[in-house]
Short mmCIF file of C-alpha atoms in Angstrom, two decimals:
data_model
loop_
_atom_site.label_atom_id
_atom_site.label_comp_id
_atom_site.label_asym_id
_atom_site.label_seq_id
_atom_site.Cartn_x
_atom_site.Cartn_y
_atom_site.Cartn_z
CA MET A 1 0.00 0.12 -0.02
CA LYS A 2 1.35 3.37 -1.18
CA GLU A 3 2.35 5.78 1.83
CA ARG A 4 0.49 8.78 2.23
CA ALA A 5 2.24 12.16 1.18
CA LEU A 6 3.75 13.78 3.86
CA ILE A 7 3.28 17.74 3.51
CA MET A 8 5.27 20.50 5.72
CA VAL A 9 3.36 23.66 5.92
CA THR A 10 5.08 26.87 7.54
CA ASN A 11 4.55 30.59 7.49
CA ASP A 12 6.25 33.71 8.63
CA ASP A 13 2.85 35.25 10.41
CA SER A 14 2.99 32.82 13.30
CA TYR A 15 1.28 29.51 14.00
CA THR A 16 -1.96 31.24 14.96
CA ALA A 17 -2.17 33.23 12.00
CA PRO A 18 -5.67 32.62 9.97
CA GLY A 19 -3.62 32.06 6.61
CA LEU A 20 -1.79 29.35 8.02
CA ARG A 21 -4.87 27.60 9.24
CA HIS A 22 -6.68 28.12 6.14
CA LEU A 23 -3.55 26.39 3.97
CA ILE A 24 -3.67 23.08 6.34
CA ARG A 25 -7.51 23.02 5.56
CA CYS A 26 -6.86 23.41 2.04
CA VAL A 27 -4.27 20.40 1.53
CA ALA A 28 -5.33 18.27 4.12
CA GLU A 29 -6.86 15.90 1.37
CA PHE A 30 -3.64 15.22 -0.09
CA GLY A 31 -1.64 13.97 2.50
CA ASP A 32 -0.29 14.09 6.22
CA VAL A 33 0.22 17.75 7.24
CA VAL A 34 2.37 18.71 9.87
CA ALA A 35 2.98 22.57 10.72
CA VAL A 36 6.04 24.05 12.07
CA ALA A 37 5.57 27.70 12.33
CA PRO A 38 7.25 30.73 14.17
CA SER A 39 5.66 31.43 17.78
CA CYS A 40 5.43 34.98 16.89
CA GLN A 41 5.30 37.42 13.86
CA GLN A 42 8.29 36.80 11.65
CA SER A 43 7.56 38.91 8.58
CA GLY A 44 10.59 40.66 6.61
CA GLN A 45 13.26 37.94 8.20
CA ALA A 46 13.86 36.70 4.36
CA SER A 47 16.19 33.65 4.82
CA ALA A 48 17.46 34.73 8.49
CA ILE A 49 18.72 32.02 10.94
CA THR A 50 19.33 32.02 14.62
CA VAL A 51 22.83 31.61 15.49
CA ASP A 52 23.23 32.79 19.09
CA MET A 53 20.09 32.13 21.03
CA PRO A 54 18.64 28.39 21.85
CA LEU A 55 15.48 27.58 19.75
CA ARG A 56 12.84 25.52 21.39
CA ILE A 57 10.06 23.31 19.96
CA HIS A 58 6.34 24.11 21.28
CA ARG A 59 3.51 21.40 20.74
CA HIS A 60 -0.14 22.93 19.81
CA ASP A 61 -3.65 21.45 19.52
CA ASP A 62 -4.24 19.93 16.22
CA GLU A 63 -5.86 21.62 13.39
CA GLY A 64 -7.94 19.25 11.97
CA ASP A 65 -5.64 16.28 11.58
CA ALA A 66 -2.57 18.28 11.38
CA ARG A 67 0.09 18.34 14.00
CA VAL A 68 0.93 22.06 14.93
CA TYR A 69 4.40 23.17 16.24
CA SER A 70 5.85 26.38 16.78
CA ILE A 71 9.24 27.39 17.40
CA ASP A 72 10.88 30.21 19.00
CA GLY A 73 13.10 31.75 15.63
CA THR A 74 12.66 32.38 11.74
CA PRO A 75 10.80 30.99 9.36
CA VAL A 76 13.88 29.44 8.00
CA ASP A 77 14.73 28.33 11.48
CA CYS A 78 11.43 26.47 11.53
CA VAL A 79 12.53 24.55 8.34
CA LYS A 80 15.83 23.43 9.08
CA LEU A 81 14.92 22.34 12.91
CA GLY A 82 11.59 21.36 11.64
CA LEU A 83 13.05 18.68 9.21
CA HIS A 84 15.81 17.69 12.08
CA ALA A 85 13.53 17.18 14.91
CA VAL A 86 10.00 17.12 13.87
CA MET A 87 9.20 15.85 10.82
CA PRO A 88 9.39 11.67 10.82
CA ARG A 89 10.73 11.85 7.13
CA LYS A 90 11.85 14.05 4.42
CA PRO A 91 8.34 15.78 3.34
CA ASP A 92 7.24 15.30 -0.08
CA LEU A 93 6.11 19.07 -0.43
CA LEU A 94 6.76 22.10 1.52
CA LEU A 95 4.22 24.99 1.68
CA SER A 96 4.59 28.39 3.24
CA GLY A 97 1.76 30.63 4.10
CA ILE A 98 -0.73 31.99 3.26
CA ASN A 99 0.83 34.98 4.11
CA HIS A 100 -1.11 38.21 5.01
CA GLY A 101 0.22 40.62 2.45
CA SER A 102 1.95 40.20 -1.04
CA ASN A 103 4.85 39.27 -1.88
CA SER A 104 5.12 40.39 -5.35
CA GLY A 105 7.82 42.05 -7.22
CA ASN A 106 11.09 42.18 -5.33
CA SER A 107 9.41 41.48 -2.02
CA VAL A 108 10.64 38.01 -2.11
CA ILE A 109 14.11 39.35 -1.00
CA TYR A 110 12.76 40.62 2.16
CA SER A 111 10.06 37.93 2.45
CA GLY A 112 10.16 35.42 5.36
CA THR A 113 7.26 33.32 3.77
CA MET A 114 9.51 33.07 0.58
CA GLY A 115 12.66 32.84 2.49
CA ALA A 116 11.34 29.51 3.97
CA VAL A 117 10.47 28.37 0.39
CA ILE A 118 13.58 28.97 -0.66
CA GLU A 119 15.25 26.89 2.32
CA GLY A 120 13.24 23.99 1.34
CA CYS A 121 13.96 24.35 -2.32
CA MET A 122 17.74 23.83 -1.26
CA TYR A 123 17.01 20.75 0.40
CA GLY A 124 15.57 19.47 -2.76
CA ILE A 125 11.87 19.66 -1.61
CA PRO A 126 9.15 20.69 -4.25
CA SER A 127 8.21 24.00 -2.28
CA ILE A 128 5.63 26.77 -2.57
CA GLY A 129 4.81 29.91 -1.04
CA PHE A 130 1.43 31.43 -1.03
CA SER A 131 0.32 34.85 -0.37
CA LEU A 132 -2.91 36.90 -0.37
CA LEU A 133 -2.62 40.66 -1.04
CA HIS A 134 -4.68 41.50 1.96
CA HIS A 135 -2.70 42.40 5.43
CA SER A 136 -5.84 42.22 7.46
CA ILE A 137 -5.89 39.47 10.35
CA ASP A 138 -9.54 39.09 9.19
CA ALA A 139 -8.60 38.98 5.55
CA ASP A 140 -11.46 36.47 3.62
CA PHE A 141 -8.99 33.50 2.17
CA SER A 142 -12.13 31.64 1.00
CA GLU A 143 -11.45 32.53 -2.68
CA THR A 144 -7.97 31.16 -2.41
CA THR A 145 -8.99 27.81 -1.96
CA PRO A 146 -9.42 26.37 -5.54
CA PHE A 147 -6.23 27.84 -6.67
CA VAL A 148 -4.27 26.70 -3.68
CA ARG A 149 -5.71 23.00 -4.41
CA SER A 150 -5.00 23.17 -8.22
CA ILE A 151 -1.42 24.45 -7.68
CA VAL A 152 -0.63 21.92 -4.93
CA GLU A 153 -2.38 18.99 -7.02
CA ALA A 154 -0.19 19.94 -10.13
CA VAL A 155 3.01 19.74 -8.18
CA MET A 156 2.41 16.67 -6.61
CA ARG A 157 1.62 15.15 -9.74
CA SER A 158 4.30 16.21 -11.78
CA GLY A 159 6.78 18.02 -9.29
CA LEU A 160 9.06 21.15 -10.25
CA PRO A 161 12.20 21.54 -12.19
CA GLU A 162 15.47 20.89 -10.02
CA GLU A 163 16.22 24.11 -7.97
CA VAL A 164 12.89 25.87 -8.82
CA CYS A 165 10.28 26.56 -6.42
CA LEU A 166 7.21 28.71 -6.50
CA ASN A 167 6.05 32.20 -5.23
CA VAL A 168 2.07 32.29 -5.55
CA ASN A 169 0.42 35.70 -4.92
CA ILE A 170 -3.33 35.89 -4.95
CA PRO A 171 -5.68 38.81 -5.44
CA ALA A 172 -7.79 40.03 -2.58
CA LYS A 173 -11.59 41.06 -2.49
CA CYS A 174 -12.06 39.52 -5.70
CA ARG A 175 -12.99 35.93 -7.46
CA PRO A 176 -9.85 35.24 -9.42
CA LYS A 177 -10.22 35.06 -13.08
CA GLY A 178 -7.29 32.57 -13.46
CA ILE A 179 -3.52 32.03 -13.28
CA LYS A 180 -0.95 33.54 -15.04
CA VAL A 181 3.12 32.44 -15.04
CA THR A 182 5.11 35.44 -14.39
CA THR A 183 8.04 37.56 -13.82
CA ALA A 184 8.62 39.75 -10.79
CA ALA A 185 7.98 43.17 -11.73
CA ARG A 186 11.11 45.20 -11.22
CA GLY A 187 10.93 47.95 -8.78
CA ARG A 188 11.83 48.99 -5.42
CA TRP A 189 10.71 50.06 -1.80
CA THR A 190 10.64 53.85 -1.07
CA GLU A 191 13.03 54.79 1.78
CA GLU A 192 10.25 56.45 4.17
CA TYR A 193 10.22 56.49 7.77
CA LYS A 194 7.80 58.21 10.04
CA GLU A 195 9.50 59.93 12.99
CA TYR A 196 8.38 59.29 16.54
CA THR A 197 9.32 60.42 19.81
CA SER A 198 9.27 57.99 22.96
CA PRO A 199 8.17 59.21 26.18
CA SER A 200 11.79 59.87 27.42
CA GLY A 201 12.10 62.39 24.42
CA LYS A 202 14.05 60.58 22.13
CA PRO A 203 13.49 59.77 18.85
CA PHE A 204 12.53 56.69 16.94
CA TYR A 205 11.42 55.75 13.30
CA MET A 206 8.90 53.03 11.99
CA LEU A 207 9.26 51.88 7.94
CA THR A 208 6.28 53.60 5.93
CA GLY A 209 7.48 53.01 2.82
CA HIS A 210 5.38 51.80 -0.43
CA TYR A 211 6.56 49.78 -3.45
CA ILE A 212 7.35 51.78 -6.80
CA ASN A 213 6.71 49.56 -9.67
CA GLU A 214 8.90 50.58 -12.63
CA GLU A 215 7.29 48.47 -15.25
CA PRO A 216 3.58 48.78 -14.70
CA GLU A 217 2.82 48.18 -18.45
CA ASN A 218 4.89 44.96 -18.46
CA THR A 219 2.61 42.23 -19.48
CA ALA A 220 4.99 39.72 -18.36
CA THR A 221 4.92 40.68 -14.62
CA ASP A 222 3.35 39.40 -11.43
CA LEU A 223 2.06 42.94 -10.82
CA TYR A 224 0.41 43.41 -14.21
CA TRP A 225 -1.92 40.39 -13.57
CA LEU A 226 -2.58 40.78 -9.99
CA ASP A 227 -3.95 44.50 -10.95
CA ARG A 228 -6.12 42.50 -13.24
CA GLU A 229 -7.40 40.17 -10.82
CA TYR A 230 -5.37 37.02 -11.64
CA VAL A 231 -3.39 34.79 -9.26
CA SER A 232 0.35 34.97 -10.38
CA VAL A 233 2.90 32.47 -10.23
CA THR A 234 6.75 33.14 -10.42
CA PRO A 235 9.20 30.54 -10.67
CA VAL A 236 12.34 31.31 -8.15
CA ARG A 237 15.80 30.08 -7.81
CA PRO A 238 17.75 30.32 -4.86
CA ASP A 239 20.82 30.44 -7.01
CA GLN A 240 21.17 34.18 -7.54
CA THR A 241 24.25 34.07 -9.67
CA ALA A 242 24.04 36.20 -12.82
CA THR A 243 25.42 33.72 -15.24
CA ALA A 244 24.62 35.88 -18.31
CA ALA A 245 26.89 38.36 -16.64
CA MET A 246 29.99 36.27 -16.21
CA PRO A 247 31.82 37.39 -19.63
CA MET A 248 31.34 40.96 -18.85
CA VAL A 249 32.92 40.63 -15.62
CA GLU A 250 35.64 38.54 -16.75
CA GLU A 251 36.15 41.40 -19.08
CA LEU A 252 36.13 44.03 -16.59
CA LEU A 253 38.66 42.09 -14.58
CA SER A 254 40.68 41.44 -17.67
CA ILE A 255 40.60 37.48 -16.54
CA LYS A 256 40.78 34.79 -19.16
CA PRO A 257 38.30 32.28 -19.09
#
């Protein structure tokens, strides 16, 4: 008898996040689910790991048939320690999300959601990150369900190319019209901070920047299609080597290949 698939689920919004719980319910039919997520909010942690503090694993109430654990660390800590000490074997699939907020454009550089996905990919596990373009804790995830299930089912059936993971963004407050495979829109976050004053009279700052899309009419990008109510699926590689630039750099440095 064939062994049921084993699915590892994580996120960066913590083990209590509604998006994580919704993702678990979406994929429960596809296999045995184990969630290993941060104990508290870890947005913006990218691929950070904890190197100077002890990490502890906490067991929580099940979500349906899924076992739920939390770790006092980053999303990548959850993947690394989860694989080492929680998962009974190497999972067949790693899912991260559903994130409360977008991970489109170059947000993948900062994203704890995608940091976990990239880590799973480096372990050779088919890995997918899901994000809903709505930051509220009360966001409605119901329209994400058919898209999460169809993408997960396709990946479980056919796998992913070697060293490739997926960054999936889903528009909010609408019924998405379909799925588009996209590039990440080129852009940047403004370096805007708001200044406050502490009770002691000392200034402090909080990030308030917004994303500037530098190619709003590029029909290949995630932001173009998200604005038009489509789900975007962007293939991502952990290897960030600019291979095409290597000859130019060799010439620049007068190096003979």
